[in-house]
């Protein structure tokens, strides 16, 4: 792994895991010191993260992008277009081996499972369903969308009821896929995406003051 790739990977993980919060300022000097990297790979890594929408330029420095409530609605529309297309392809598969692996992944989470793992598995559920479609363009689109949602979903997994509902919906979608019912899987996934959007926006809107008190930037548009 190159120095640029290492800086990019670690910074992405820190941003998505909220170790570096939305709205927090970053300097190239701090990054160079933190990761023992030189200026050129640090700048290259920052440019890559900028294209993902995770950071933005702020004068001579950089700022971690705020969580944008309006963007969550736009991502939901995008997800419905690409994920529903992918799940229809996945439901038509004759080989059910990959579906059972996803089911085992969901079942691996229980009361003793750390929230970090719930978060990862929730993202991976959508990505792996798209992977089974066999369409690399749809897979890339779903992966990119889930990356943009990752920080907001960290806040969602704190809510026990929201988490339980999301998992029940995941299992229902997977059951329809397992049965080869593309129409049912598409309807359930569409409803899940809309419900997840509504829960996230409501939670973030209601908790905006508390999030700001923690130094997290949340904007309405």
PDB file of C-alpha atoms in Angstrom:
ATOM      1  CA  UNK A   1       0.000   0.000   0.000  1.00  0.00           C
ATOM      2  CA  UNK A   2       1.408   3.386  -0.986  1.00  0.00           C
ATOM      3  CA  UNK A   3       1.777   6.274   1.465  1.00  0.00           C
ATOM      4  CA  UNK A   4      -1.098   8.092  -0.247  1.00  0.00           C
ATOM      5  CA  UNK A   5      -3.376   5.041  -0.014  1.00  0.00           C
ATOM      6  CA  UNK A   6      -2.517   4.560   3.648  1.00  0.00           C
ATOM      7  CA  UNK A   7      -3.322   8.185   4.529  1.00  0.00           C
ATOM      8  CA  UNK A   8      -6.518   8.078   2.467  1.00  0.00           C
ATOM      9  CA  UNK A   9      -7.722   4.835   4.101  1.00  0.00           C
ATOM     10  CA  UNK A  10      -7.018   5.936   7.664  1.00  0.00           C
ATOM     11  CA  UNK A  11      -8.502   9.399   7.214  1.00  0.00           C
ATOM     12  CA  UNK A  12     -11.618   7.917   5.614  1.00  0.00           C
ATOM     13  CA  UNK A  13     -12.060   5.510   8.533  1.00  0.00           C
ATOM     14  CA  UNK A  14     -11.641   8.335  11.065  1.00  0.00           C
ATOM     15  CA  UNK A  15     -14.185  10.525   9.262  1.00  0.00           C
ATOM     16  CA  UNK A  16     -16.761   7.775   8.692  1.00  0.00           C
ATOM     17  CA  UNK A  17     -16.362   6.556  12.269  1.00  0.00           C
ATOM     18  CA  UNK A  18     -16.882  10.140  13.572  1.00  0.00           C
ATOM     19  CA  UNK A  19     -13.442  10.119  15.208  1.00  0.00           C
ATOM     20  CA  UNK A  20     -13.031  13.315  13.198  1.00  0.00           C
ATOM     21  CA  UNK A  21     -16.415  15.010  13.374  1.00  0.00           C
ATOM     22  CA  UNK A  22     -18.461  16.799  10.699  1.00  0.00           C
ATOM     23  CA  UNK A  23     -17.313  20.421  10.461  1.00  0.00           C
ATOM     24  CA  UNK A  24     -13.922  19.759  12.054  1.00  0.00           C
ATOM     25  CA  UNK A  25     -10.970  21.520  10.410  1.00  0.00           C
ATOM     26  CA  UNK A  26      -7.992  19.623   9.064  1.00  0.00           C
ATOM     27  CA  UNK A  27      -4.540  20.920   8.228  1.00  0.00           C
ATOM     28  CA  UNK A  28      -1.999  19.263   5.994  1.00  0.00           C
ATOM     29  CA  UNK A  29       0.636  19.745   8.691  1.00  0.00           C
ATOM     30  CA  UNK A  30      -1.469  17.844  11.257  1.00  0.00           C
ATOM     31  CA  UNK A  31      -2.081  15.014   8.801  1.00  0.00           C
ATOM     32  CA  UNK A  32       1.623  14.823   7.900  1.00  0.00           C
ATOM     33  CA  UNK A  33       2.500  14.574  11.581  1.00  0.00           C
ATOM     34  CA  UNK A  34      -0.325  12.163  12.450  1.00  0.00           C
ATOM     35  CA  UNK A  35       0.501   9.657   9.722  1.00  0.00           C
ATOM     36  CA  UNK A  36       4.208  10.286   9.205  1.00  0.00           C
ATOM     37  CA  UNK A  37       3.579  11.168   5.573  1.00  0.00           C
ATOM     38  CA  UNK A  38       5.074  13.778   3.270  1.00  0.00           C
ATOM     39  CA  UNK A  39       3.133  16.634   1.707  1.00  0.00           C
ATOM     40  CA  UNK A  40       2.571  15.215  -1.792  1.00  0.00           C
ATOM     41  CA  UNK A  41       0.793  11.965  -0.767  1.00  0.00           C
ATOM     42  CA  UNK A  42      -1.190  13.863   1.879  1.00  0.00           C
ATOM     43  CA  UNK A  43      -2.500  16.308  -0.721  1.00  0.00           C
ATOM     44  CA  UNK A  44      -3.294  13.465  -3.114  1.00  0.00           C
ATOM     45  CA  UNK A  45      -5.244  11.668  -0.359  1.00  0.00           C
ATOM     46  CA  UNK A  46      -7.179  14.832   0.485  1.00  0.00           C
ATOM     47  CA  UNK A  47      -8.135  15.329  -3.150  1.00  0.00           C
ATOM     48  CA  UNK A  48      -9.452  11.752  -3.293  1.00  0.00           C
ATOM     49  CA  UNK A  49     -11.547  12.302  -0.166  1.00  0.00           C
ATOM     50  CA  UNK A  50     -12.834  15.577  -1.611  1.00  0.00           C
ATOM     51  CA  UNK A  51     -14.168  13.742  -4.673  1.00  0.00           C
ATOM     52  CA  UNK A  52     -16.082  11.424  -2.288  1.00  0.00           C
ATOM     53  CA  UNK A  53     -17.708  14.448  -0.636  1.00  0.00           C
ATOM     54  CA  UNK A  54     -16.180  13.682   2.769  1.00  0.00           C
ATOM     55  CA  UNK A  55     -14.104  16.862   3.013  1.00  0.00           C
ATOM     56  CA  UNK A  56     -14.134  20.290   1.392  1.00  0.00           C
ATOM     57  CA  UNK A  57     -11.657  23.114   0.973  1.00  0.00           C
ATOM     58  CA  UNK A  58     -11.707  25.836   3.600  1.00  0.00           C
ATOM     59  CA  UNK A  59      -9.368  28.652   2.626  1.00  0.00           C
ATOM     60  CA  UNK A  60      -5.853  27.255   2.919  1.00  0.00           C
ATOM     61  CA  UNK A  61      -7.061  24.218   4.866  1.00  0.00           C
ATOM     62  CA  UNK A  62      -9.749  21.576   4.763  1.00  0.00           C
ATOM     63  CA  UNK A  63     -12.974  20.912   6.641  1.00  0.00           C
ATOM     64  CA  UNK A  64     -14.805  17.637   7.171  1.00  0.00           C
ATOM     65  CA  UNK A  65     -18.100  17.952   5.293  1.00  0.00           C
ATOM     66  CA  UNK A  66     -21.155  18.534   7.505  1.00  0.00           C
ATOM     67  CA  UNK A  67     -23.991  16.031   7.645  1.00  0.00           C
ATOM     68  CA  UNK A  68     -26.496  17.463   5.186  1.00  0.00           C
ATOM     69  CA  UNK A  69     -30.159  16.657   5.833  1.00  0.00           C
ATOM     70  CA  UNK A  70     -31.190  17.577   2.279  1.00  0.00           C
ATOM     71  CA  UNK A  71     -28.502  15.283   0.866  1.00  0.00           C
ATOM     72  CA  UNK A  72     -30.003  12.328   2.740  1.00  0.00           C
ATOM     73  CA  UNK A  73     -33.181  12.721   0.714  1.00  0.00           C
ATOM     74  CA  UNK A  74     -31.247  12.939  -2.538  1.00  0.00           C
ATOM     75  CA  UNK A  75     -29.246   9.812  -1.670  1.00  0.00           C
ATOM     76  CA  UNK A  76     -32.478   7.938  -0.957  1.00  0.00           C
ATOM     77  CA  UNK A  77     -33.744   8.705  -4.488  1.00  0.00           C
ATOM     78  CA  UNK A  78     -30.427   7.570  -5.936  1.00  0.00           C
ATOM     79  CA  UNK A  79     -30.398   4.415  -3.817  1.00  0.00           C
ATOM     80  CA  UNK A  80     -33.889   3.455  -4.886  1.00  0.00           C
ATOM     81  CA  UNK A  81     -32.889   3.668  -8.538  1.00  0.00           C
ATOM     82  CA  UNK A  82     -29.729   1.575  -8.256  1.00  0.00           C
ATOM     83  CA  UNK A  83     -30.494  -0.786  -5.360  1.00  0.00           C
ATOM     84  CA  UNK A  84     -33.920  -1.827  -6.637  1.00  0.00           C
ATOM     85  CA  UNK A  85     -32.391  -2.584 -10.047  1.00  0.00           C
ATOM     86  CA  UNK A  86     -29.681  -4.651  -8.347  1.00  0.00           C
ATOM     87  CA  UNK A  87     -32.053  -6.592  -6.092  1.00  0.00           C
ATOM     88  CA  UNK A  88     -34.219  -7.580  -9.067  1.00  0.00           C
ATOM     89  CA  UNK A  89     -31.143  -9.132 -10.683  1.00  0.00           C
ATOM     90  CA  UNK A  90     -30.113 -10.811  -7.441  1.00  0.00           C
ATOM     91  CA  UNK A  91     -33.582 -12.319  -6.923  1.00  0.00           C
ATOM     92  CA  UNK A  92     -33.326 -13.978 -10.335  1.00  0.00           C
ATOM     93  CA  UNK A  93     -30.174 -15.915  -9.377  1.00  0.00           C
ATOM     94  CA  UNK A  94     -30.367 -19.697  -9.367  1.00  0.00           C
ATOM     95  CA  UNK A  95     -27.366 -20.068  -7.028  1.00  0.00           C
ATOM     96  CA  UNK A  96     -28.530 -19.201  -3.498  1.00  0.00           C
ATOM     97  CA  UNK A  97     -25.141 -19.644  -1.815  1.00  0.00           C
ATOM     98  CA  UNK A  98     -24.364 -15.937  -1.664  1.00  0.00           C
ATOM     99  CA  UNK A  99     -27.793 -15.190  -0.202  1.00  0.00           C
ATOM    100  CA  UNK A 100     -27.194 -17.596   2.664  1.00  0.00           C
ATOM    101  CA  UNK A 101     -23.868 -15.904   3.400  1.00  0.00           C
ATOM    102  CA  UNK A 102     -25.696 -12.579   3.746  1.00  0.00           C
ATOM    103  CA  UNK A 103     -28.264 -14.215   6.044  1.00  0.00           C
ATOM    104  CA  UNK A 104     -25.439 -15.566   8.224  1.00  0.00           C
ATOM    105  CA  UNK A 105     -23.914 -12.083   8.320  1.00  0.00           C
ATOM    106  CA  UNK A 106     -27.182 -10.595   9.614  1.00  0.00           C
ATOM    107  CA  UNK A 107     -27.592 -13.394  12.161  1.00  0.00           C
ATOM    108  CA  UNK A 108     -24.086 -12.792  13.516  1.00  0.00           C
ATOM    109  CA  UNK A 109     -25.327  -9.652  15.308  1.00  0.00           C
ATOM    110  CA  UNK A 110     -26.909 -10.053  18.736  1.00  0.00           C
ATOM    111  CA  UNK A 111     -27.209  -8.229  22.051  1.00  0.00           C
ATOM    112  CA  UNK A 112     -23.497  -8.722  22.756  1.00  0.00           C
ATOM    113  CA  UNK A 113     -22.361  -7.367  19.386  1.00  0.00           C
ATOM    114  CA  UNK A 114     -20.642  -3.942  19.515  1.00  0.00           C
ATOM    115  CA  UNK A 115     -22.467  -1.110  17.789  1.00  0.00           C
ATOM    116  CA  UNK A 116     -19.512  -0.746  15.421  1.00  0.00           C
ATOM    117  CA  UNK A 117     -20.215  -4.232  14.071  1.00  0.00           C
ATOM    118  CA  UNK A 118     -23.962  -3.577  13.709  1.00  0.00           C
ATOM    119  CA  UNK A 119     -23.048  -0.495  11.704  1.00  0.00           C
ATOM    120  CA  UNK A 120     -20.646  -2.376   9.423  1.00  0.00           C
ATOM    121  CA  UNK A 121     -23.026  -5.270   8.817  1.00  0.00           C
ATOM    122  CA  UNK A 122     -25.907  -2.904   8.055  1.00  0.00           C
ATOM    123  CA  UNK A 123     -23.845  -1.241   5.334  1.00  0.00           C
ATOM    124  CA  UNK A 124     -22.477  -4.530   4.030  1.00  0.00           C
ATOM    125  CA  UNK A 125     -25.983  -5.992   3.681  1.00  0.00           C
ATOM    126  CA  UNK A 126     -26.795  -3.521   0.930  1.00  0.00           C
ATOM    127  CA  UNK A 127     -23.387  -3.745  -0.705  1.00  0.00           C
ATOM    128  CA  UNK A 128     -23.341  -7.555  -0.779  1.00  0.00           C
ATOM    129  CA  UNK A 129     -26.877  -7.741  -2.212  1.00  0.00           C
ATOM    130  CA  UNK A 130     -25.694  -5.476  -5.017  1.00  0.00           C
ATOM    131  CA  UNK A 131     -22.535  -7.533  -5.485  1.00  0.00           C
ATOM    132  CA  UNK A 132     -24.622 -10.661  -6.084  1.00  0.00           C
ATOM    133  CA  UNK A 133     -26.368  -8.889  -8.983  1.00  0.00           C
ATOM    134  CA  UNK A 134     -23.174  -9.317 -10.984  1.00  0.00           C
ATOM    135  CA  UNK A 135     -23.383  -5.741 -12.265  1.00  0.00           C
ATOM    136  CA  UNK A 136     -20.199  -3.852 -11.354  1.00  0.00           C
ATOM    137  CA  UNK A 137     -21.717  -0.451 -12.137  1.00  0.00           C
ATOM    138  CA  UNK A 138     -24.626  -1.014  -9.746  1.00  0.00           C
ATOM    139  CA  UNK A 139     -22.240  -2.359  -7.091  1.00  0.00           C
ATOM    140  CA  UNK A 140     -20.041   0.719  -7.342  1.00  0.00           C
ATOM    141  CA  UNK A 141     -23.056   3.015  -7.145  1.00  0.00           C
ATOM    142  CA  UNK A 142     -24.432   1.281  -4.044  1.00  0.00           C
ATOM    143  CA  UNK A 143     -21.030   1.258  -2.356  1.00  0.00           C
ATOM    144  CA  UNK A 144     -20.588   4.990  -2.998  1.00  0.00           C
ATOM    145  CA  UNK A 145     -24.069   5.775  -1.671  1.00  0.00           C
ATOM    146  CA  UNK A 146     -23.512   3.772   1.505  1.00  0.00           C
ATOM    147  CA  UNK A 147     -20.189   5.545   2.058  1.00  0.00           C
ATOM    148  CA  UNK A 148     -21.972   8.902   1.933  1.00  0.00           C
ATOM    149  CA  UNK A 149     -24.585   7.600   4.401  1.00  0.00           C
ATOM    150  CA  UNK A 150     -22.116   6.033   6.795  1.00  0.00           C
ATOM    151  CA  UNK A 151     -21.753   8.914   9.258  1.00  0.00           C
ATOM    152  CA  UNK A 152     -25.494   9.500   9.542  1.00  0.00           C
ATOM    153  CA  UNK A 153     -26.072   5.769  10.082  1.00  0.00           C
ATOM    154  CA  UNK A 154     -23.590   5.795  12.966  1.00  0.00           C
ATOM    155  CA  UNK A 155     -26.076   8.030  14.736  1.00  0.00           C
ATOM    156  CA  UNK A 156     -28.997   5.758  13.802  1.00  0.00           C
ATOM    157  CA  UNK A 157     -27.501   2.627  15.381  1.00  0.00           C
ATOM    158  CA  UNK A 158     -27.707   4.291  18.792  1.00  0.00           C
ATOM    159  CA  UNK A 159     -31.513   3.906  18.623  1.00  0.00           C
ATOM    160  CA  UNK A 160     -32.504   0.386  19.678  1.00  0.00           C
ATOM    161  CA  UNK A 161     -35.960   0.555  18.083  1.00  0.00           C
ATOM    162  CA  UNK A 162     -34.700   1.947  14.776  1.00  0.00           C
ATOM    163  CA  UNK A 163     -31.985  -0.685  14.668  1.00  0.00           C
ATOM    164  CA  UNK A 164     -34.425  -3.517  15.371  1.00  0.00           C
ATOM    165  CA  UNK A 165     -36.812  -2.283  12.690  1.00  0.00           C
ATOM    166  CA  UNK A 166     -34.019  -1.985  10.119  1.00  0.00           C
ATOM    167  CA  UNK A 167     -32.886  -5.546  10.848  1.00  0.00           C
ATOM    168  CA  UNK A 168     -36.417  -6.923  10.529  1.00  0.00           C
ATOM    169  CA  UNK A 169     -36.696  -5.172   7.154  1.00  0.00           C
ATOM    170  CA  UNK A 170     -33.342  -6.611   6.072  1.00  0.00           C
ATOM    171  CA  UNK A 171     -34.550 -10.126   6.870  1.00  0.00           C
ATOM    172  CA  UNK A 172     -37.834  -9.575   4.999  1.00  0.00           C
ATOM    173  CA  UNK A 173     -35.993  -8.322   1.899  1.00  0.00           C
ATOM    174  CA  UNK A 174     -33.640 -11.286   2.033  1.00  0.00           C
ATOM    175  CA  UNK A 175     -36.545 -13.732   2.383  1.00  0.00           C
ATOM    176  CA  UNK A 176     -38.134 -12.340  -0.784  1.00  0.00           C
ATOM    177  CA  UNK A 177     -34.815 -12.626  -2.615  1.00  0.00           C
ATOM    178  CA  UNK A 178     -34.372 -16.189  -1.380  1.00  0.00           C
ATOM    179  CA  UNK A 179     -37.849 -17.026  -2.727  1.00  0.00           C
ATOM    180  CA  UNK A 180     -36.971 -15.526  -6.094  1.00  0.00           C
ATOM    181  CA  UNK A 181     -39.760 -12.940  -5.774  1.00  0.00           C
ATOM    182  CA  UNK A 182     -38.156  -9.957  -7.483  1.00  0.00           C
ATOM    183  CA  UNK A 183     -41.280  -7.773  -7.258  1.00  0.00           C
ATOM    184  CA  UNK A 184     -41.730  -8.326  -3.528  1.00  0.00           C
ATOM    185  CA  UNK A 185     -38.018  -7.790  -2.891  1.00  0.00           C
ATOM    186  CA  UNK A 186     -38.118  -4.533  -4.873  1.00  0.00           C
ATOM    187  CA  UNK A 187     -41.165  -3.241  -2.978  1.00  0.00           C
ATOM    188  CA  UNK A 188     -39.722  -4.124   0.407  1.00  0.00           C
ATOM    189  CA  UNK A 189     -36.359  -2.566  -0.431  1.00  0.00           C
ATOM    190  CA  UNK A 190     -38.004   0.601  -1.713  1.00  0.00           C
ATOM    191  CA  UNK A 191     -40.036   0.921   1.509  1.00  0.00           C
ATOM    192  CA  UNK A 192     -36.918   0.208   3.590  1.00  0.00           C
ATOM    193  CA  UNK A 193     -34.925   2.951   1.869  1.00  0.00           C
ATOM    194  CA  UNK A 194     -37.751   5.474   2.376  1.00  0.00           C
ATOM    195  CA  UNK A 195     -38.234   4.454   5.996  1.00  0.00           C
ATOM    196  CA  UNK A 196     -34.522   4.629   6.733  1.00  0.00           C
ATOM    197  CA  UNK A 197     -34.373   8.108   5.181  1.00  0.00           C
ATOM    198  CA  UNK A 198     -37.293   9.304   7.306  1.00  0.00           C
ATOM    199  CA  UNK A 199     -35.827   7.852  10.502  1.00  0.00           C
ATOM    200  CA  UNK A 200     -32.414   9.378   9.837  1.00  0.00           C
ATOM    201  CA  UNK A 201     -33.728  12.830   8.946  1.00  0.00           C
ATOM    202  CA  UNK A 202     -36.092  12.914  11.949  1.00  0.00           C
ATOM    203  CA  UNK A 203     -33.383  11.705  14.333  1.00  0.00           C
ATOM    204  CA  UNK A 204     -30.788  14.165  13.066  1.00  0.00           C
ATOM    205  CA  UNK A 205     -33.252  17.060  13.011  1.00  0.00           C
ATOM    206  CA  UNK A 206     -34.452  16.371  16.555  1.00  0.00           C
ATOM    207  CA  UNK A 207     -30.905  15.895  17.861  1.00  0.00           C
ATOM    208  CA  UNK A 208     -29.286  18.716  15.920  1.00  0.00           C
ATOM    209  CA  UNK A 209     -28.710  20.862  19.002  1.00  0.00           C
ATOM    210  CA  UNK A 210     -27.094  17.967  20.864  1.00  0.00           C
ATOM    211  CA  UNK A 211     -24.927  17.101  17.897  1.00  0.00           C
ATOM    212  CA  UNK A 212     -23.772  20.690  17.581  1.00  0.00           C
ATOM    213  CA  UNK A 213     -22.919  20.680  21.271  1.00  0.00           C
ATOM    214  CA  UNK A 214     -20.585  17.778  20.484  1.00  0.00           C
ATOM    215  CA  UNK A 215     -19.001  19.847  17.726  1.00  0.00           C
ATOM    216  CA  UNK A 216     -20.758  18.072  14.845  1.00  0.00           C
ATOM    217  CA  UNK A 217     -21.911  20.240  11.936  1.00  0.00           C
ATOM    218  CA  UNK A 218     -25.420  19.376  10.701  1.00  0.00           C
ATOM    219  CA  UNK A 219     -27.016  21.541   8.018  1.00  0.00           C
ATOM    220  CA  UNK A 220     -30.531  21.557   6.581  1.00  0.00           C
ATOM    221  CA  UNK A 221     -29.519  22.163   2.956  1.00  0.00           C
TER     222      UNK A 221
END
